[in-house]
Every structure is written in C-alpha cells, then in structure tokens.
Amino acid sequence: MNIFEFTSLVNFNTVTVTIVVVLLILLVSRSLQWPANIPPGPTGYPIIGCITLLRNRNILEVFRELRGQYGDVFSLKIGPNLNVIINGREALREAFIKQGDEFADRPGGFLEEKMFQEKGIVFSSGNYVKQIRTFTSATFRNLGFEKRSLELRIQEEVTAYLEIIEKQNGEPYDMKGVAVLAVSNVICSMTFGNRFDYNDTKFKRLTTLISETLRLLVVGGVINTFPWLRFLPGDRFSIKKIVDNIKEIKDFIGEQIQEHRHKMDRDNPRDFIEAFLIQQQKKNSSDEDLKFDDMDLMISVMNLFFAGTDTTATIIHWAMLFLIHNKPIQDKLRQEIMTVVGSSRLPSLADKTDMPYYEAFMTEVFRKGNIVPLSLPHGAKKDISFRGMVIPKGSTIMPNFDSVMSNPDLFEDPDEFRPERFLGQDGKMNGKERDVMAFSLGRRVCLGESLARMELFLFMTSLLQRFEFLPESPDKLPTFDATLGITRAAKDYSCRAIKIQ
Ligand code: HEM
C-alpha cells in the first residue's frame, strides 16, 4: 500500500467513523429526549431498535404477542423512530374519537415531506388537512354521492366490466387485473369527468404506474425510517423508480388539469378538477393554510387514485375468493338478488335496503379480508398524554384493527367466514357491524367510504346476477394466504365466470 492509498484509506475510515458517530449521537440524543413514561415495549438494540422482532414474521402476529405482554398501548422502537401501537376497541375509540384532534395528524417522514410536500389529502396534517377534507367531502356530495348521477357513472362502468367478463367465455381469467381497471375508471370519471376504454394506452400506463408504485412503496418506505439509505449506490430500495413513477403520474394529471382549465364550464363543474379550479379562482384570502394551488390539486388527485383503486379492487378480489370457496353462500346471495331485482335490469342502489344478506356478506368480507389492518400511519405533532402515558412528539401512531376484527370476544370463532354473525333473529343487521372498522375511525376516517360501498354493491350484485363463479378447476381452489403490503391482499388467482342463462 503506497502513501496515497494509505492516506485515502485513513480518510475513508475517518469519514465512515465520523458518520457513524454522528448517527449514534443523533439516535441516542433523540431517545434521551423521550420522557420516562412512554408506552411500554421491548427494549431492542442500539441503532436498529426492535427491527429483528419483525424479520420474517407476520407483523400482525408479532403485535398480538406484544399486546399480550405489554397491554393495549405499547411502543416499538424501529431505528430512531418510536412507533406506538393502539389495540382494542376501547383504546382505539378513546384515542381516535375522544382525543380525535390530537391523533389526527400524519407522521411527516421523508416520503411525505419530500415527495408530497405534505400537501394533498393523505399526507397532510393540521388545519390544512381539515380544509382539504371539508372541500373534498363537499365536492363528492355535489358530484352526486347523494344523487343518482354517481350511480349512473358506476353503472356505466359495471356494464363495461360485465362485457369483459362475458368475453372470457367461461375460461380462467385474472380476477384482480380486470377489477383494478374498472375501479380506476370510476376514479377517472369522478376526477377527470370521463372514463377510458380498457385498451387506451395512456389509461393502461396510469393503472400500471399506480399498481407498481404501491408495490415498490412497501420496500421503498424504509427510507422513511432510514432516509440516508437513498444515498447508497444503485437503486436497492427502488427510490429512484418511485420518484420517476410519481413524476410520470403527476405529468399525466398535470395535462388533465391544463385541458380542464381551457374547456371547463365554470357554472357547472362536472368533476373534482373543475370544482377545484373554480375554488382556486374564488380564493383570495392568503392566510388560509390551503391555497388551492396546482400542486394541492395534483397531489389530491393522485391521492384519490392511490387510495381508491387498490383498496376497492383488493376487496372485490377477497369477496370472490370467499364466494369460490363457499358455493352455498354464493347461491344464497344470488337468490336474494333474484328476489329483489330479478334478471331483467341491473341492480340499483335503491335495492340495497332490501338486501340484508348482501350487507352481512360484505361486512364479513371487510372483517376477514381486513385489507388495511394497520390503517395509514398517524403521527404525534406534539407530546400527547394518553392513559397516563406520554406519546412523544415525532412518534408514529398505528391503529391496529386486527386487534378488533379477530377478537373472539367480539366475533365468535373469528377465523371462520360466517356472514350470519351480523344478522339478528329478524334477518336484519344486528349492530355488530359497528366493530368492523375497515374504513378507520375519527378525524381521518376514509374519505371514499360512501363511494367504495356504492361501487362494491353495484359491482358485486351485478356480477352475481349474471355469472356463477367457479375455481380454475375443481381441484385447484385458490389459497387464503395473504401478503401484507400497503394493503393486505389475497395471492393472485384465476377463476371462471359461467354465464347464467
Ligand atoms: C374498500 C375500499 C376502501 C377501504 C377499505 C379504505 C380504507 C381506508 C383507510 C383504513 C384509510 C386510513 C384512515 C386513517 O388514516 O385512519 C383510508 C384513507 C383514505 N381513503 Fe379509503 N378506503 C377504501 C376506498 C377508498 C376510495 C374508493 C377512496 C376514494 C375516492 C378512498 C379515499 C381515501 C382517502 C382520500 C383517504 C385519506 C384520508 C385522510 O388522510 O384524511 N378510499 N381509507
């Protein structure tokens, strides 16, 4: 080794050591700032915290064990971050409803701050999120959440969806792929004012980008905890790919915004973008947190796509899986549809109140499918006192809905799929559905709940009215195994749809 190589090695080592020391100081000083009475939890190791507890384990099982050891509110250190997990119906209601204001913010990690600038609906906090949520709910209402117009848009999509399924001629097809296209088109209809042909190149690219980015975010999300990982050579955590995808989605939405700006009817907004642009013009007060600028709009539209497509398609995917496994339940549902609707017209929302078995079935799908078991992360923007403990500023807070949905005290034999558990002696819903918190609770409850429920009703009942669903082959029933990413999804499977004559 010559002197230059030696010097550069010493320099390299000095730099590495300095970085490690600085990181250690930062980590230690952060945890030293936490008060003594943070929620109890495992101690973990320096720097990495309790990360090893989660390695190769089902996170929901780990949380069940930790709840048994530490109680309804426990903490888990992951890297420099403190995660507080809230379990059980009572603690969840106390936090997210009784102390709703304090528990309403997002954690504000690297992804939220750098990629979404804490704008839009999903990743924002404080007054800003109150204002954008109020605007979005009002716009959804005006666009027809409570009128026939939205129903007609969904029915238009249902018709296109049924045609695609009929074209499969009873051959096995990818259940989820088609569902993603259909529910994405409903969001297109609401945000852009029009649906796309399923073969439209731009539309296909948009849906592919959204699915791919959601998948990549599961691994890429690690930079929220360890932001410095993005400086590693190569693209090990797909951060660059996520950034490129998001840019392409933003460009697509940006084009739509420009087109709307030129063509819109200012007295009669037809979609979310037009309603937003009208508000943008009206807005003259600069002291509001929400400025209604183009970035607020772009990120909000992106949020609606990310939040509203994979979730709804994943639920349809679970529902079909339970139906393929349970022929008697499928027959019973179809019988209810034939009694209330018949076969000469498509089901409509007005039929819903007469179909308690559908309601019970879908509620059981929400419970057993449990597609967002840890909701989206919430965050403490200041120290929060809760049940005599302190959740320190900067903590990530996770509601654990699995602790309710699979609680045997609330749902007997929770591993069984049994829609009847939600029906009383009179055949009507018995109130137990209130414990199925599929859309979360409190100030950040899902903004698309009504839309999702409408879509699911119209899609599921129309499908069952027209087709019988069978496994790919009688000896090849798809598995109930799930993968937990952004959503908890059933493994991909194919099924056959046989037209009912
Ligand atoms: C079966 C379908 C769906 C399920 C199970 C579901 C569930 C959820 C859950 C658990 C949250 C997190 C709430 C929290 O942070 O505590 C959420 C948020 C959200 N959902 Fe949904 N969702 C569904 C469909 C939709 C649809 C169709 C849309 C849109 C049009 C939508 C829009 C949103 C938005 C905008 C948020 C963020 C709310 C906020 O941050 O304040 N969701 N959803």
PDB file of C-alpha atoms in Angstrom, residues 43-53 77-80 226:
ATOM      1  CA  THR A  43     -36.005  -2.584  24.660  1.00  0.00           C
ATOM      2  CA  GLY A  44     -34.409  -3.537  21.337  1.00  0.00           C
ATOM      3  CA  TYR A  45     -30.824  -2.921  20.218  1.00  0.00           C
ATOM      4  CA  PRO A  46     -28.924   0.340  19.759  1.00  0.00           C
ATOM      5  CA  ILE A  47     -29.414   1.957  16.318  1.00  0.00           C
ATOM      6  CA  ILE A  48     -31.753  -0.693  14.830  1.00  0.00           C
ATOM      7  CA  GLY A  49     -34.175  -0.870  17.764  1.00  0.00           C
ATOM      8  CA  CYS A  50     -36.598  -3.818  17.575  1.00  0.00           C
ATOM      9  CA  ILE A  51     -36.280  -4.421  13.841  1.00  0.00           C
ATOM     10  CA  THR A  52     -35.167  -8.043  14.392  1.00  0.00           C
ATOM     11  CA  LEU A  53     -38.505  -8.825  16.071  1.00  0.00           C
ATOM     12  CA  LYS A  77     -38.525   1.367  18.534  1.00  0.00           C
ATOM     13  CA  ILE A  78     -37.541   0.945  14.884  1.00  0.00           C
ATOM     14  CA  GLY A  79     -34.278   2.726  14.094  1.00  0.00           C
ATOM     15  CA  PRO A  80     -34.521   6.219  15.543  1.00  0.00           C
ATOM     16  CA  PHE A 226     -33.564   5.479   7.368  1.00  0.00           C
TER      17      PHE A 226
END
